[in-house]
Short mmCIF file of N, CA, C and O in Angstrom, two decimals:
data_model
loop_
_atom_site.label_atom_id
_atom_site.label_comp_id
_atom_site.label_asym_id
_atom_site.label_seq_id
_atom_site.Cartn_x
_atom_site.Cartn_y
_atom_site.Cartn_z
N MET A 1 85.48 -22.87 -47.96
CA MET A 1 85.73 -22.27 -46.67
C MET A 1 85.19 -20.85 -46.61
O MET A 1 84.62 -20.45 -45.63
N GLU A 2 85.36 -20.08 -47.65
CA GLU A 2 84.88 -18.71 -47.66
C GLU A 2 83.35 -18.65 -47.60
O GLU A 2 82.78 -17.79 -46.95
N VAL A 3 82.70 -19.56 -48.25
CA VAL A 3 81.24 -19.61 -48.22
C VAL A 3 80.76 -19.90 -46.80
O VAL A 3 79.82 -19.30 -46.31
N LEU A 4 81.42 -20.80 -46.11
CA LEU A 4 81.05 -21.14 -44.75
C LEU A 4 81.20 -19.93 -43.84
O LEU A 4 80.34 -19.65 -43.02
N MET A 5 82.27 -19.18 -44.00
CA MET A 5 82.49 -18.00 -43.16
C MET A 5 81.41 -16.95 -43.42
O MET A 5 80.92 -16.32 -42.51
N LEU A 6 81.04 -16.76 -44.67
CA LEU A 6 79.99 -15.79 -44.98
C LEU A 6 78.65 -16.23 -44.40
O LEU A 6 77.85 -15.41 -43.99
N TRP A 7 78.43 -17.51 -44.38
CA TRP A 7 77.19 -18.02 -43.82
C TRP A 7 77.14 -17.84 -42.31
O TRP A 7 76.11 -17.53 -41.74
N LEU A 8 78.26 -18.02 -41.61
CA LEU A 8 78.32 -17.87 -40.16
C LEU A 8 78.38 -16.42 -39.70
O LEU A 8 78.02 -16.11 -38.59
N PHE A 9 78.86 -15.55 -40.57
CA PHE A 9 79.05 -14.15 -40.18
C PHE A 9 77.78 -13.48 -39.65
O PHE A 9 77.80 -12.86 -38.60
N PRO A 10 76.63 -13.59 -40.33
CA PRO A 10 75.41 -12.97 -39.78
C PRO A 10 74.99 -13.58 -38.44
O PRO A 10 74.48 -12.90 -37.57
N TRP A 11 75.26 -14.87 -38.26
CA TRP A 11 74.91 -15.53 -37.00
C TRP A 11 75.73 -14.96 -35.85
O TRP A 11 75.23 -14.74 -34.76
N ILE A 12 77.01 -14.69 -36.10
CA ILE A 12 77.86 -14.12 -35.06
C ILE A 12 77.35 -12.75 -34.65
O ILE A 12 77.24 -12.43 -33.48
N PHE A 13 76.99 -11.91 -35.61
CA PHE A 13 76.45 -10.60 -35.28
C PHE A 13 75.13 -10.71 -34.52
O PHE A 13 74.86 -9.96 -33.61
N GLN A 14 74.32 -11.69 -34.90
CA GLN A 14 73.06 -11.88 -34.22
C GLN A 14 73.30 -12.27 -32.77
O GLN A 14 72.64 -11.76 -31.87
N CYS A 15 74.24 -13.13 -32.50
CA CYS A 15 74.55 -13.54 -31.13
C CYS A 15 75.07 -12.37 -30.31
O CYS A 15 74.69 -12.19 -29.17
N VAL A 16 75.90 -11.54 -30.91
CA VAL A 16 76.44 -10.39 -30.19
C VAL A 16 75.32 -9.42 -29.84
O VAL A 16 75.26 -8.90 -28.75
N SER A 17 74.39 -9.21 -30.76
CA SER A 17 73.32 -8.27 -30.48
C SER A 17 72.39 -8.79 -29.39
O SER A 17 71.86 -8.03 -28.61
N VAL A 18 72.21 -10.09 -29.32
CA VAL A 18 71.37 -10.66 -28.26
C VAL A 18 72.06 -10.50 -26.92
O VAL A 18 71.46 -10.13 -25.93
N ARG A 19 73.35 -10.78 -26.87
CA ARG A 19 74.09 -10.69 -25.62
C ARG A 19 74.30 -9.24 -25.18
O ARG A 19 74.52 -8.97 -24.03
N ALA A 20 74.22 -8.29 -26.10
CA ALA A 20 74.52 -6.91 -25.78
C ALA A 20 73.44 -6.28 -24.90
O ALA A 20 73.71 -5.33 -24.19
N ASP A 21 72.24 -6.77 -24.94
CA ASP A 21 71.14 -6.19 -24.17
C ASP A 21 70.73 -7.13 -23.05
O ASP A 21 69.61 -7.61 -23.01
N SER A 22 71.62 -7.40 -22.14
CA SER A 22 71.35 -8.34 -21.05
C SER A 22 70.61 -7.64 -19.92
O SER A 22 70.86 -6.48 -19.62
N ILE A 23 69.75 -8.40 -19.29
CA ILE A 23 69.06 -7.93 -18.10
C ILE A 23 69.50 -8.82 -16.95
O ILE A 23 69.40 -10.04 -17.02
N ILE A 24 70.01 -8.19 -15.91
CA ILE A 24 70.47 -8.90 -14.72
C ILE A 24 69.43 -8.65 -13.64
O ILE A 24 69.19 -7.50 -13.27
N HIS A 25 68.82 -9.70 -13.14
CA HIS A 25 67.81 -9.55 -12.10
C HIS A 25 68.39 -10.01 -10.76
O HIS A 25 68.95 -11.09 -10.68
N ILE A 26 68.27 -9.15 -9.76
CA ILE A 26 68.74 -9.50 -8.42
C ILE A 26 67.60 -9.32 -7.43
O ILE A 26 66.65 -8.60 -7.69
N GLY A 27 67.70 -10.00 -6.32
CA GLY A 27 66.68 -9.90 -5.29
C GLY A 27 67.30 -9.49 -3.97
O GLY A 27 68.47 -9.76 -3.71
N ALA A 28 66.53 -8.81 -3.16
CA ALA A 28 66.99 -8.38 -1.84
C ALA A 28 65.90 -8.63 -0.82
O ALA A 28 64.71 -8.48 -1.11
N ILE A 29 66.32 -9.03 0.36
CA ILE A 29 65.39 -9.26 1.47
C ILE A 29 65.79 -8.32 2.60
O ILE A 29 66.94 -8.32 3.03
N PHE A 30 64.84 -7.52 3.06
CA PHE A 30 65.08 -6.59 4.15
C PHE A 30 64.04 -6.79 5.23
O PHE A 30 62.90 -7.17 4.95
N GLU A 31 64.44 -6.53 6.47
CA GLU A 31 63.45 -6.53 7.55
C GLU A 31 62.54 -5.33 7.36
O GLU A 31 62.96 -4.29 6.86
N GLY A 32 61.31 -5.47 7.77
CA GLY A 32 60.32 -4.42 7.57
C GLY A 32 60.70 -3.08 8.16
O GLY A 32 60.29 -2.04 7.67
N ASN A 33 61.50 -3.08 9.21
CA ASN A 33 61.88 -1.82 9.85
C ASN A 33 63.15 -1.22 9.24
O ASN A 33 63.70 -0.27 9.76
N ALA A 34 63.62 -1.75 8.13
CA ALA A 34 64.85 -1.28 7.50
C ALA A 34 64.54 -0.48 6.23
O ALA A 34 65.10 -0.72 5.17
N ALA A 35 63.68 0.51 6.37
CA ALA A 35 63.28 1.30 5.21
C ALA A 35 64.46 2.04 4.59
O ALA A 35 64.53 2.19 3.37
N LYS A 36 65.39 2.47 5.40
CA LYS A 36 66.54 3.19 4.87
C LYS A 36 67.42 2.25 4.02
O LYS A 36 67.94 2.66 2.99
N ASP A 37 67.59 1.00 4.46
CA ASP A 37 68.36 0.03 3.67
C ASP A 37 67.71 -0.20 2.32
O ASP A 37 68.40 -0.32 1.30
N ASP A 38 66.41 -0.25 2.30
CA ASP A 38 65.65 -0.43 1.07
C ASP A 38 65.94 0.71 0.10
O ASP A 38 66.22 0.49 -1.08
N GLU A 39 65.92 1.94 0.59
CA GLU A 39 66.18 3.11 -0.25
C GLU A 39 67.62 3.14 -0.75
O GLU A 39 67.88 3.49 -1.91
N VAL A 40 68.57 2.78 0.10
CA VAL A 40 69.98 2.75 -0.30
C VAL A 40 70.18 1.71 -1.40
O VAL A 40 70.89 1.96 -2.38
N PHE A 41 69.55 0.56 -1.27
CA PHE A 41 69.64 -0.49 -2.28
C PHE A 41 69.09 0.01 -3.62
O PHE A 41 69.73 -0.17 -4.67
N LYS A 42 67.92 0.62 -3.60
CA LYS A 42 67.32 1.15 -4.83
C LYS A 42 68.22 2.19 -5.48
O LYS A 42 68.39 2.20 -6.71
N GLN A 43 68.80 3.06 -4.68
CA GLN A 43 69.68 4.11 -5.21
C GLN A 43 70.94 3.50 -5.81
O GLN A 43 71.42 3.94 -6.86
N ALA A 44 71.49 2.48 -5.17
CA ALA A 44 72.69 1.82 -5.69
C ALA A 44 72.43 1.17 -7.04
O ALA A 44 73.24 1.30 -7.96
N VAL A 45 71.31 0.50 -7.17
CA VAL A 45 70.95 -0.13 -8.45
C VAL A 45 70.75 0.95 -9.51
O VAL A 45 71.23 0.82 -10.65
N SER A 46 70.10 2.03 -9.15
CA SER A 46 69.89 3.12 -10.09
C SER A 46 71.21 3.73 -10.55
O SER A 46 71.42 3.98 -11.75
N ASP A 47 72.13 3.94 -9.62
CA ASP A 47 73.45 4.49 -9.97
C ASP A 47 74.21 3.56 -10.90
O ASP A 47 74.87 4.01 -11.84
N LEU A 48 74.15 2.25 -10.64
CA LEU A 48 74.81 1.29 -11.51
C LEU A 48 74.23 1.32 -12.93
O LEU A 48 74.95 1.27 -13.92
N ASN A 49 72.91 1.40 -13.01
CA ASN A 49 72.27 1.42 -14.33
C ASN A 49 72.62 2.67 -15.13
O ASN A 49 72.65 2.64 -16.35
N LEU A 50 72.91 3.77 -14.45
CA LEU A 50 73.24 5.02 -15.13
C LEU A 50 74.71 5.12 -15.50
O LEU A 50 75.09 5.98 -16.30
N ASN A 51 75.57 4.28 -14.95
CA ASN A 51 77.01 4.36 -15.18
C ASN A 51 77.41 3.46 -16.34
O ASN A 51 77.51 2.25 -16.20
N ASP A 52 77.68 4.07 -17.50
CA ASP A 52 78.05 3.30 -18.69
C ASP A 52 79.44 2.70 -18.59
O ASP A 52 79.79 1.80 -19.35
N ASP A 53 80.28 3.21 -17.70
CA ASP A 53 81.62 2.63 -17.52
C ASP A 53 81.54 1.25 -16.87
O ASP A 53 82.39 0.40 -17.09
N ILE A 54 80.54 1.04 -16.03
CA ILE A 54 80.39 -0.24 -15.34
C ILE A 54 79.54 -1.20 -16.16
O ILE A 54 79.91 -2.35 -16.38
N LEU A 55 78.39 -0.75 -16.58
CA LEU A 55 77.47 -1.59 -17.37
C LEU A 55 77.27 -0.94 -18.73
O LEU A 55 76.50 0.00 -18.87
N GLN A 56 77.97 -1.44 -19.73
CA GLN A 56 77.87 -0.84 -21.06
C GLN A 56 76.52 -1.13 -21.72
O GLN A 56 75.89 -0.24 -22.27
N SER A 57 76.06 -2.37 -21.65
CA SER A 57 74.82 -2.72 -22.35
C SER A 57 73.88 -3.55 -21.49
O SER A 57 72.88 -4.05 -21.98
N GLU A 58 74.20 -3.70 -20.23
CA GLU A 58 73.34 -4.46 -19.33
C GLU A 58 72.45 -3.53 -18.54
O GLU A 58 72.72 -2.35 -18.40
N LYS A 59 71.38 -4.08 -18.01
CA LYS A 59 70.48 -3.33 -17.14
C LYS A 59 70.15 -4.23 -15.95
O LYS A 59 69.91 -5.41 -16.12
N ILE A 60 70.16 -3.64 -14.78
CA ILE A 60 69.84 -4.39 -13.57
C ILE A 60 68.39 -4.11 -13.18
O ILE A 60 67.97 -2.96 -13.12
N THR A 61 67.64 -5.17 -12.95
CA THR A 61 66.30 -5.05 -12.37
C THR A 61 66.35 -5.73 -11.02
O THR A 61 67.28 -6.50 -10.73
N TYR A 62 65.38 -5.47 -10.18
CA TYR A 62 65.43 -6.05 -8.84
C TYR A 62 64.04 -6.32 -8.29
O TYR A 62 63.04 -5.76 -8.75
N SER A 63 64.00 -7.22 -7.32
CA SER A 63 62.82 -7.50 -6.53
C SER A 63 63.21 -7.31 -5.07
O SER A 63 64.30 -7.70 -4.66
N ILE A 64 62.31 -6.72 -4.31
CA ILE A 64 62.56 -6.50 -2.88
C ILE A 64 61.45 -7.16 -2.09
O ILE A 64 60.27 -6.99 -2.41
N LYS A 65 61.83 -7.91 -1.10
CA LYS A 65 60.87 -8.52 -0.17
C LYS A 65 61.14 -7.96 1.22
O LYS A 65 62.29 -7.91 1.65
N LEU A 66 60.09 -7.56 1.90
CA LEU A 66 60.20 -7.12 3.28
C LEU A 66 59.67 -8.23 4.18
O LEU A 66 58.61 -8.80 3.91
N ILE A 67 60.44 -8.54 5.21
CA ILE A 67 60.04 -9.61 6.13
C ILE A 67 59.97 -9.05 7.54
O ILE A 67 60.47 -7.97 7.83
N GLU A 68 59.35 -9.81 8.42
CA GLU A 68 59.28 -9.39 9.82
C GLU A 68 60.65 -9.56 10.48
O GLU A 68 61.44 -10.43 10.11
N ALA A 69 60.92 -8.71 11.42
CA ALA A 69 62.23 -8.72 12.09
C ALA A 69 62.42 -9.97 12.94
O ALA A 69 61.46 -10.54 13.46
N ASN A 70 63.66 -10.42 13.05
CA ASN A 70 64.05 -11.54 13.91
C ASN A 70 63.34 -12.85 13.59
O ASN A 70 63.00 -13.62 14.48
N ASN A 71 63.11 -13.10 12.32
CA ASN A 71 62.51 -14.37 11.90
C ASN A 71 63.33 -14.92 10.74
O ASN A 71 62.98 -14.73 9.57
N PRO A 72 64.43 -15.62 11.02
CA PRO A 72 65.30 -16.10 9.95
C PRO A 72 64.61 -17.12 9.04
O PRO A 72 64.96 -17.23 7.87
N PHE A 73 63.64 -17.85 9.54
CA PHE A 73 62.94 -18.83 8.70
C PHE A 73 62.14 -18.13 7.61
O PHE A 73 62.02 -18.62 6.49
N HIS A 74 61.59 -16.99 7.94
CA HIS A 74 60.83 -16.22 6.94
C HIS A 74 61.76 -15.74 5.84
O HIS A 74 61.41 -15.76 4.66
N ALA A 75 62.98 -15.35 6.20
CA ALA A 75 63.96 -14.91 5.20
C ALA A 75 64.31 -16.05 4.24
O ALA A 75 64.41 -15.85 3.04
N VAL A 76 64.49 -17.24 4.78
CA VAL A 76 64.82 -18.40 3.95
C VAL A 76 63.66 -18.71 3.01
O VAL A 76 63.86 -18.96 1.82
N GLN A 77 62.45 -18.66 3.52
CA GLN A 77 61.28 -18.94 2.67
C GLN A 77 61.16 -17.92 1.55
O GLN A 77 60.89 -18.27 0.40
N GLU A 78 61.34 -16.65 1.86
CA GLU A 78 61.24 -15.61 0.84
C GLU A 78 62.38 -15.71 -0.17
O GLU A 78 62.20 -15.45 -1.35
N GLY A 79 63.57 -16.10 0.30
CA GLY A 79 64.70 -16.25 -0.59
C GLY A 79 64.48 -17.31 -1.64
O GLY A 79 64.94 -17.18 -2.78
N GLU A 80 63.76 -18.34 -1.30
CA GLU A 80 63.45 -19.39 -2.27
C GLU A 80 62.49 -18.88 -3.35
O GLU A 80 62.50 -19.38 -4.47
N LEU A 81 61.70 -17.87 -3.04
CA LEU A 81 60.72 -17.34 -3.98
C LEU A 81 61.29 -16.29 -4.91
O LEU A 81 60.70 -15.99 -5.94
N LEU A 82 62.42 -15.69 -4.52
CA LEU A 82 62.98 -14.62 -5.35
C LEU A 82 63.54 -15.13 -6.63
O LEU A 82 64.06 -16.01 -6.96
#
């Protein structure tokens, strides 16, 4: 039993180290005339990445798509690509 535990011990540490550096990718879709929303979104993600109390070892990355206003079908199409 002790030999088995010693054999598994390095594997457990390896799993923890892999999970400790997680990257969370999120996507956002904004209408082309919503430049201010785009900037607020970027700032919010940046603030989250800098706050170690919220994200100890994770990092958030993002993709932003701008679409034409009042075209919900375009939003759905872009959402499938994110």
